[in-house]
PDB file of C-alpha atoms in Angstrom:
ATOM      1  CA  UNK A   1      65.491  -3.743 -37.244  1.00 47.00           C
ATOM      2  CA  UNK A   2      64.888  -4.721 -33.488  1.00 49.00           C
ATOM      3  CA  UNK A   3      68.072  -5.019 -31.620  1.00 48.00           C
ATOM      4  CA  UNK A   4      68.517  -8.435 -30.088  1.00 48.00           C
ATOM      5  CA  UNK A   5      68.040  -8.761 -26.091  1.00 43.00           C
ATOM      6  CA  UNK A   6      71.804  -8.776 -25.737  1.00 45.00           C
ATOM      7  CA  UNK A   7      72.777  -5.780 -27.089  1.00 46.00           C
ATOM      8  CA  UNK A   8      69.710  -3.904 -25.280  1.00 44.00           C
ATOM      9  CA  UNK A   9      71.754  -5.230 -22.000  1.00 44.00           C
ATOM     10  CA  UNK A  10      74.484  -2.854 -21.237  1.00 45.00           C
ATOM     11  CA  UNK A  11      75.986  -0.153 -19.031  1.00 41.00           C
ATOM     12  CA  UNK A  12      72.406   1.226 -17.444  1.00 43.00           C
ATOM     13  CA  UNK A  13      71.576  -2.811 -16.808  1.00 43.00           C
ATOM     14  CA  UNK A  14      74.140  -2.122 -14.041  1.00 41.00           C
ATOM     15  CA  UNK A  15      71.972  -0.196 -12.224  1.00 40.00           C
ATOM     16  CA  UNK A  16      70.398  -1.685  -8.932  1.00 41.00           C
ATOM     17  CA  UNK A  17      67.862  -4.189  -9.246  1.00 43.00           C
ATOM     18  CA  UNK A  18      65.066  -4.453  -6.609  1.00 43.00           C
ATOM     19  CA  UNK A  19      62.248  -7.418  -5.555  1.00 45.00           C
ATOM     20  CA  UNK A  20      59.620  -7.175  -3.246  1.00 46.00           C
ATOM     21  CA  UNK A  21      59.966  -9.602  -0.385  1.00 44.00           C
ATOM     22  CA  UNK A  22      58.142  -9.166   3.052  1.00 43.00           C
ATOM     23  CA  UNK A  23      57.050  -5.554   2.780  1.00 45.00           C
ATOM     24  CA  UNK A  24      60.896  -5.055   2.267  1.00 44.00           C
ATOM     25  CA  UNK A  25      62.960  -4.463  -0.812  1.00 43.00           C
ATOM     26  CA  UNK A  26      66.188  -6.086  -1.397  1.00 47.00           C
ATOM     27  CA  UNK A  27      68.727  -6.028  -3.939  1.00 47.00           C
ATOM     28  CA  UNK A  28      68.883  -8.294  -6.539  1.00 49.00           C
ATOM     29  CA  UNK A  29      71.834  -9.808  -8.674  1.00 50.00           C
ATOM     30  CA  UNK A  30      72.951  -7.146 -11.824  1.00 51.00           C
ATOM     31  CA  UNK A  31      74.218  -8.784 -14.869  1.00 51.00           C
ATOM     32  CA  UNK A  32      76.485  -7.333 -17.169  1.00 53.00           C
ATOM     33  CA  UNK A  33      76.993  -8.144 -20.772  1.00 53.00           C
ATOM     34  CA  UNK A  34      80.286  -9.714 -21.587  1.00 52.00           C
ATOM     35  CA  UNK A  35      81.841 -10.265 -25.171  1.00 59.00           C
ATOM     36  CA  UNK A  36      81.302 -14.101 -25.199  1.00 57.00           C
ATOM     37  CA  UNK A  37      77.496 -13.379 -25.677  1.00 56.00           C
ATOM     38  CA  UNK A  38      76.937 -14.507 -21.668  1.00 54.00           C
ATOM     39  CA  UNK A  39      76.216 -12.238 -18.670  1.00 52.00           C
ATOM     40  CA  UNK A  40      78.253 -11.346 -16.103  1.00 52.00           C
ATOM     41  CA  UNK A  41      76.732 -11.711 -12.252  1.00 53.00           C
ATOM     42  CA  UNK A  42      77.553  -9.647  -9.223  1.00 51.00           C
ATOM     43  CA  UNK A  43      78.378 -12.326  -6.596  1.00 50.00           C
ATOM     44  CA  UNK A  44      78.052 -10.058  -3.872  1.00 48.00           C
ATOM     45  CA  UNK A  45      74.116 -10.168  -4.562  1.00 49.00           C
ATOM     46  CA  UNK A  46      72.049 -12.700  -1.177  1.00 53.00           C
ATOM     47  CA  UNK A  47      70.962 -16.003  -2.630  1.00 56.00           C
ATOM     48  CA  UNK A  48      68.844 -16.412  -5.489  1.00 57.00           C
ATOM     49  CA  UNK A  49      67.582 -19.762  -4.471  1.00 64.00           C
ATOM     50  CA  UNK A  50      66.113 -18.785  -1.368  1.00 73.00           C
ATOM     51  CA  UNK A  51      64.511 -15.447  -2.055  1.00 83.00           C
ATOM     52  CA  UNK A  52      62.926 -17.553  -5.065  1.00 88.00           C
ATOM     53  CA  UNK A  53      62.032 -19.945  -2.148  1.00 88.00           C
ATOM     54  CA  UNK A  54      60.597 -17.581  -0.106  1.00 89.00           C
ATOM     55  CA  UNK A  55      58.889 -15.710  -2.668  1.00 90.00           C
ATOM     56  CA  UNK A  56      57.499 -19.208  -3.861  1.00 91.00           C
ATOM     57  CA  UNK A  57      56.202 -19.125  -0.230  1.00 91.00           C
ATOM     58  CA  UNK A  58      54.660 -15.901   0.102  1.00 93.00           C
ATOM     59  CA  UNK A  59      52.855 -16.537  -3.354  1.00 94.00           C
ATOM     60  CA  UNK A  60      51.285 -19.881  -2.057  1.00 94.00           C
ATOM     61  CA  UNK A  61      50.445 -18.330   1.007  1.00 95.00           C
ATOM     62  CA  UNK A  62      48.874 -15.708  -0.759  1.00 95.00           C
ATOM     63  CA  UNK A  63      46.888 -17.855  -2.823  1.00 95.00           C
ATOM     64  CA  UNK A  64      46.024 -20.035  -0.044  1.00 95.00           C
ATOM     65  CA  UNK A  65      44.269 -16.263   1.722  1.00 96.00           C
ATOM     66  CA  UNK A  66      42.791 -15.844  -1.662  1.00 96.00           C
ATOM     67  CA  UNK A  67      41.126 -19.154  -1.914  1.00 95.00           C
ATOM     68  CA  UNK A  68      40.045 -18.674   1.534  1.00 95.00           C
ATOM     69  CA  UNK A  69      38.941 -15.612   1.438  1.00 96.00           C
ATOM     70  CA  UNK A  70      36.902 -16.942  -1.985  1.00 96.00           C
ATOM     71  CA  UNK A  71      35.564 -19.513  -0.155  1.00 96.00           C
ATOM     72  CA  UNK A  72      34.485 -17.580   2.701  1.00 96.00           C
ATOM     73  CA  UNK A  73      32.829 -15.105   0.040  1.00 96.00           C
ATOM     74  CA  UNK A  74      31.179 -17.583  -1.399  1.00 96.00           C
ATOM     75  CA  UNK A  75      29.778 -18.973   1.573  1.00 96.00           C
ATOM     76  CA  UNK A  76      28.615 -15.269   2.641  1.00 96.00           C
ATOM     77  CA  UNK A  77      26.593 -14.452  -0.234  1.00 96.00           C
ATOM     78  CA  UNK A  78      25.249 -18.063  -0.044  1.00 96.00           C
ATOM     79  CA  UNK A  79      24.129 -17.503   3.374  1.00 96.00           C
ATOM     80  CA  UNK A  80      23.058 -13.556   1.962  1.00 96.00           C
ATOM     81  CA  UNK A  81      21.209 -14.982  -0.785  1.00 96.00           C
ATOM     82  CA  UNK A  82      19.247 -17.792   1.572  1.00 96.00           C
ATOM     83  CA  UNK A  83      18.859 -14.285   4.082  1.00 96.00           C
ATOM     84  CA  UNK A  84      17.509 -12.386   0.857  1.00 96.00           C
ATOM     85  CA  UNK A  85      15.236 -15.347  -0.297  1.00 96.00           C
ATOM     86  CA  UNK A  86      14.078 -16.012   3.440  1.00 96.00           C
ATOM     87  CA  UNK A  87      13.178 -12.204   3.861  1.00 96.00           C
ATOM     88  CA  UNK A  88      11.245 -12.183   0.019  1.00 96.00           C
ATOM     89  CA  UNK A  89       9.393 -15.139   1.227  1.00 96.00           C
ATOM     90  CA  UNK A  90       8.413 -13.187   4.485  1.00 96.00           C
ATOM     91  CA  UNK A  91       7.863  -9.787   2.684  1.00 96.00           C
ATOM     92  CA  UNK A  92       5.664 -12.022   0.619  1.00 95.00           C
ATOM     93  CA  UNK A  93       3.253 -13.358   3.130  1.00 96.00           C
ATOM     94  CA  UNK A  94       3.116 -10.099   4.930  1.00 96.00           C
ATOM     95  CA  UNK A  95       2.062  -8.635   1.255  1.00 96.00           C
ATOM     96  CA  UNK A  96      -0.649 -11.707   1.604  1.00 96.00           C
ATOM     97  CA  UNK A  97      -1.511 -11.002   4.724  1.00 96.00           C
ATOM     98  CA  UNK A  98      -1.872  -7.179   4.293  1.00 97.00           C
ATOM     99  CA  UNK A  99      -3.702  -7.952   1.313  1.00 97.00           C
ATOM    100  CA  UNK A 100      -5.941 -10.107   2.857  1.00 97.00           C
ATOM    101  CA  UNK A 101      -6.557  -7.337   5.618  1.00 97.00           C
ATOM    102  CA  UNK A 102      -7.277  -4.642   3.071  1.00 97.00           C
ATOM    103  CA  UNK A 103     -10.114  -6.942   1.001  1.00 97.00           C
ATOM    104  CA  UNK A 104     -11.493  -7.781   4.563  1.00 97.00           C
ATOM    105  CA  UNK A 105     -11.136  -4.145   5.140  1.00 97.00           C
ATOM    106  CA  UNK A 106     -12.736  -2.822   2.160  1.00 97.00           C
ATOM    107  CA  UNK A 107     -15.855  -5.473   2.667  1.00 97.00           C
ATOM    108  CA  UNK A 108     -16.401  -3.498   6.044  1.00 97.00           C
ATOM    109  CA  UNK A 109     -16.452  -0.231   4.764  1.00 97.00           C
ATOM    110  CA  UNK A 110     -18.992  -1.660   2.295  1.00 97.00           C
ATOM    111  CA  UNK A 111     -20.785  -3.068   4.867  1.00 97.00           C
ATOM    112  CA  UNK A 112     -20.999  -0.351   6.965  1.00 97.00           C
ATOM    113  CA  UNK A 113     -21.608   1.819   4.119  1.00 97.00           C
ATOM    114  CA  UNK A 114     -24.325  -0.304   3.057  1.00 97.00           C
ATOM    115  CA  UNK A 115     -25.650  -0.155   6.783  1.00 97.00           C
ATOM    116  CA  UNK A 116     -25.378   3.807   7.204  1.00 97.00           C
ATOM    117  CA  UNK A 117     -27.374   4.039   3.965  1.00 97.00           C
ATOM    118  CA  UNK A 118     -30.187   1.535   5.349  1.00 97.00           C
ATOM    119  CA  UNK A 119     -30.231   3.426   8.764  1.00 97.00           C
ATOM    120  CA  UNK A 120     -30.613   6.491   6.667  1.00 97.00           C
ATOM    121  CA  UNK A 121     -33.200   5.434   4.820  1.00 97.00           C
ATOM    122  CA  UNK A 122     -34.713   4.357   7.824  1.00 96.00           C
ATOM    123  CA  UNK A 123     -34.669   7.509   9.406  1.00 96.00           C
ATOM    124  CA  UNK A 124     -35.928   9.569   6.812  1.00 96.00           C
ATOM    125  CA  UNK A 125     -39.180   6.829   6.180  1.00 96.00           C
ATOM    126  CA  UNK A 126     -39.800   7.310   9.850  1.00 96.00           C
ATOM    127  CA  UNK A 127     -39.357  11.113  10.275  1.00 96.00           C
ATOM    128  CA  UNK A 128     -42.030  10.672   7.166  1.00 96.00           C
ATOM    129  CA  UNK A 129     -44.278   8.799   8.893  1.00 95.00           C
ATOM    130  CA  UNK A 130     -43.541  10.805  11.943  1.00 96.00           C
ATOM    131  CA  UNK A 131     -44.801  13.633   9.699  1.00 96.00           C
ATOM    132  CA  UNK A 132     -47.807  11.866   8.325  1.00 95.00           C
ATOM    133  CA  UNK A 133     -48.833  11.043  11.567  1.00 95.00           C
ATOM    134  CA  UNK A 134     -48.663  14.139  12.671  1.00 95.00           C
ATOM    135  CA  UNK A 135     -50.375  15.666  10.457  1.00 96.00           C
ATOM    136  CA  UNK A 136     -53.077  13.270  10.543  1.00 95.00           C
ATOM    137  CA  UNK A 137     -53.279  13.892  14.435  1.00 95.00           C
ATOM    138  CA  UNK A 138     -53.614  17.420  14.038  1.00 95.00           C
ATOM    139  CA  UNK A 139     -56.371  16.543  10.960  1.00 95.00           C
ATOM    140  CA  UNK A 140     -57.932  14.684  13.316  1.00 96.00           C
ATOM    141  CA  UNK A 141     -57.627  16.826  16.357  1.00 95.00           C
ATOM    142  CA  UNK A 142     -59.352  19.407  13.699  1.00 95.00           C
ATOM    143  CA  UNK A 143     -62.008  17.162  13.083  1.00 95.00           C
ATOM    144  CA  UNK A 144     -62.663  16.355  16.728  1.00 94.00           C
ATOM    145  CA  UNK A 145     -62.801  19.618  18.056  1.00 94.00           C
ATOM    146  CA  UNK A 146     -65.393  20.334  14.837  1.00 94.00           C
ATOM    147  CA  UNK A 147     -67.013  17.069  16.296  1.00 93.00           C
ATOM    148  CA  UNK A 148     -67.360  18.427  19.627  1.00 92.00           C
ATOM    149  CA  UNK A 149     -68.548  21.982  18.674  1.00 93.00           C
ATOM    150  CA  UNK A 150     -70.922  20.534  16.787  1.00 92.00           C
ATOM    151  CA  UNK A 151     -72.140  17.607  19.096  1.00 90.00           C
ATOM    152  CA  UNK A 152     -72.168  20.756  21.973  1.00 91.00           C
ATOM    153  CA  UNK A 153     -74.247  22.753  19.641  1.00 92.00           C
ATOM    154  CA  UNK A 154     -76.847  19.855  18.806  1.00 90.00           C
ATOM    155  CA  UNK A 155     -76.709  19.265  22.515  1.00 90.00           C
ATOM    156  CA  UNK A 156     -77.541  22.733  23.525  1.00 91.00           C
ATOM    157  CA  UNK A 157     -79.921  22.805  20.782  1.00 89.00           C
ATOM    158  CA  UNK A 158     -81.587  19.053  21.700  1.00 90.00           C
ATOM    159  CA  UNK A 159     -81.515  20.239  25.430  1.00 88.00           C
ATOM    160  CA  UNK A 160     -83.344  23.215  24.467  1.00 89.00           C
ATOM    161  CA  UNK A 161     -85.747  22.158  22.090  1.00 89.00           C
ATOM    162  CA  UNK A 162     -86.368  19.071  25.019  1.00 87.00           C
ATOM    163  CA  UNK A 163     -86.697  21.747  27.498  1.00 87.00           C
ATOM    164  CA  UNK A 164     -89.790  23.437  25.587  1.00 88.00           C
ATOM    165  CA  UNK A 165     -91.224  19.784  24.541  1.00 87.00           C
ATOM    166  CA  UNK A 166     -91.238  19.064  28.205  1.00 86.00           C
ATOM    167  CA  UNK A 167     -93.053  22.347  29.107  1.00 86.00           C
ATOM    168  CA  UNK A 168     -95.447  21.898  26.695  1.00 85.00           C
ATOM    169  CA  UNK A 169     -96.055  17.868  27.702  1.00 83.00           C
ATOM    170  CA  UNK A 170     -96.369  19.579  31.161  1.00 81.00           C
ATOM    171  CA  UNK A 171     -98.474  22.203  30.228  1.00 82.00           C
ATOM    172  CA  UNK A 172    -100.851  19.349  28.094  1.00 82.00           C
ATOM    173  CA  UNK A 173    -100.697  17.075  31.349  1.00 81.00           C
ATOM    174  CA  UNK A 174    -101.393  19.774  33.434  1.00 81.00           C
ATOM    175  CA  UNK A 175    -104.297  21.052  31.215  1.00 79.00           C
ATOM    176  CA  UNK A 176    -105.633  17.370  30.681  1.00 76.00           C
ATOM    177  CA  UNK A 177    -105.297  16.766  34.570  1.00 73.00           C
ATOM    178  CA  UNK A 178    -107.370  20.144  34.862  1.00 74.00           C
ATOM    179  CA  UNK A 179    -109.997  18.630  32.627  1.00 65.00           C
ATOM    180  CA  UNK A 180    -110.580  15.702  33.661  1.00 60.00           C
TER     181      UNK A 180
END
């Protein structure tokens, strides 16, 4: 059985009562259980009807700061969420743009790769034919030096052999000249 709300009121209700009201606390009525079934009230308690009044107040007022400071929430992560959409958009087109750098980037490097490989090539086939001519200057360097040992040789050897034709033509003119 659950005693009735009267009968829980009694001696220890007396006890003081307090409300919160300005950062202050101040006493409130006590009631007292009497035997007609009412409740006795300590008249020596301030006003009800204006601490209700100006607790009435202080609610309104603090539901008017906490609409306003909804409001004002609302309207920051508005303008947070416009900030944070604004700065995607611009991380995006940097992305883009970075992106764009990096293909043109990469077609460079492939370019110049390409390039360093042709020069390369290059190089080699003409330190190749550098060598091939080379070695046919120094093949035919051989062969003219064989040339001109061998044209010297026929020379001497022509020279000579016309050196002993013209003696003996000589020595025939001389001996027809001596005959006749």
């Amino acid at each position: 059985m659950v005693p009735r709300v009267k009968d829980r009121v009694g001696e220890s209700d007396s006890a003081q009562r307090l409300s919160a009201h300005d950062g202050y606390y101040t006493r409130m009525p006590t009631h007292r259980a009497v035997r007609d079934g009412g409740y006795e009230t300590d008249h020596h308690a301030p006003d009800l009807g204006r601490n209700y009044k100006d607790l009435a107040d202080t609610i309104a007022k603090a539901a008017s700061t906490i609409s306003e400071l909804v409001k004002r929430n609302q309207m920051l992560r508005a303008d947070a969420e416009a900030a944070l959409a604004n700065a995607r958009a611009e991380c995006g087109a940097e992305k883009g743009r970075a992106d764009k750098l990096q293909a043109d980037l990469d077609i460079a490097l492939s370019e110049r790769a390409r390039l360093v490989q042709d020069t390369e090539r290059r190089l080699r086939d003409l330190a190749a034919g550098k060598q091939d001519l080379a070695d046919r200057l120094e093949k035919t360097t051989a062969d003219l030096d064989l040339a001109n040992q061998w044209l010297e040789y026929l020379s001497s050897h022509v020279h000579a052999q016309l050196g002993e034709a013209i003696k003996k033509a000589d020595g025939m003119f001389r001996n027809r000249s001596s005959a006749a």
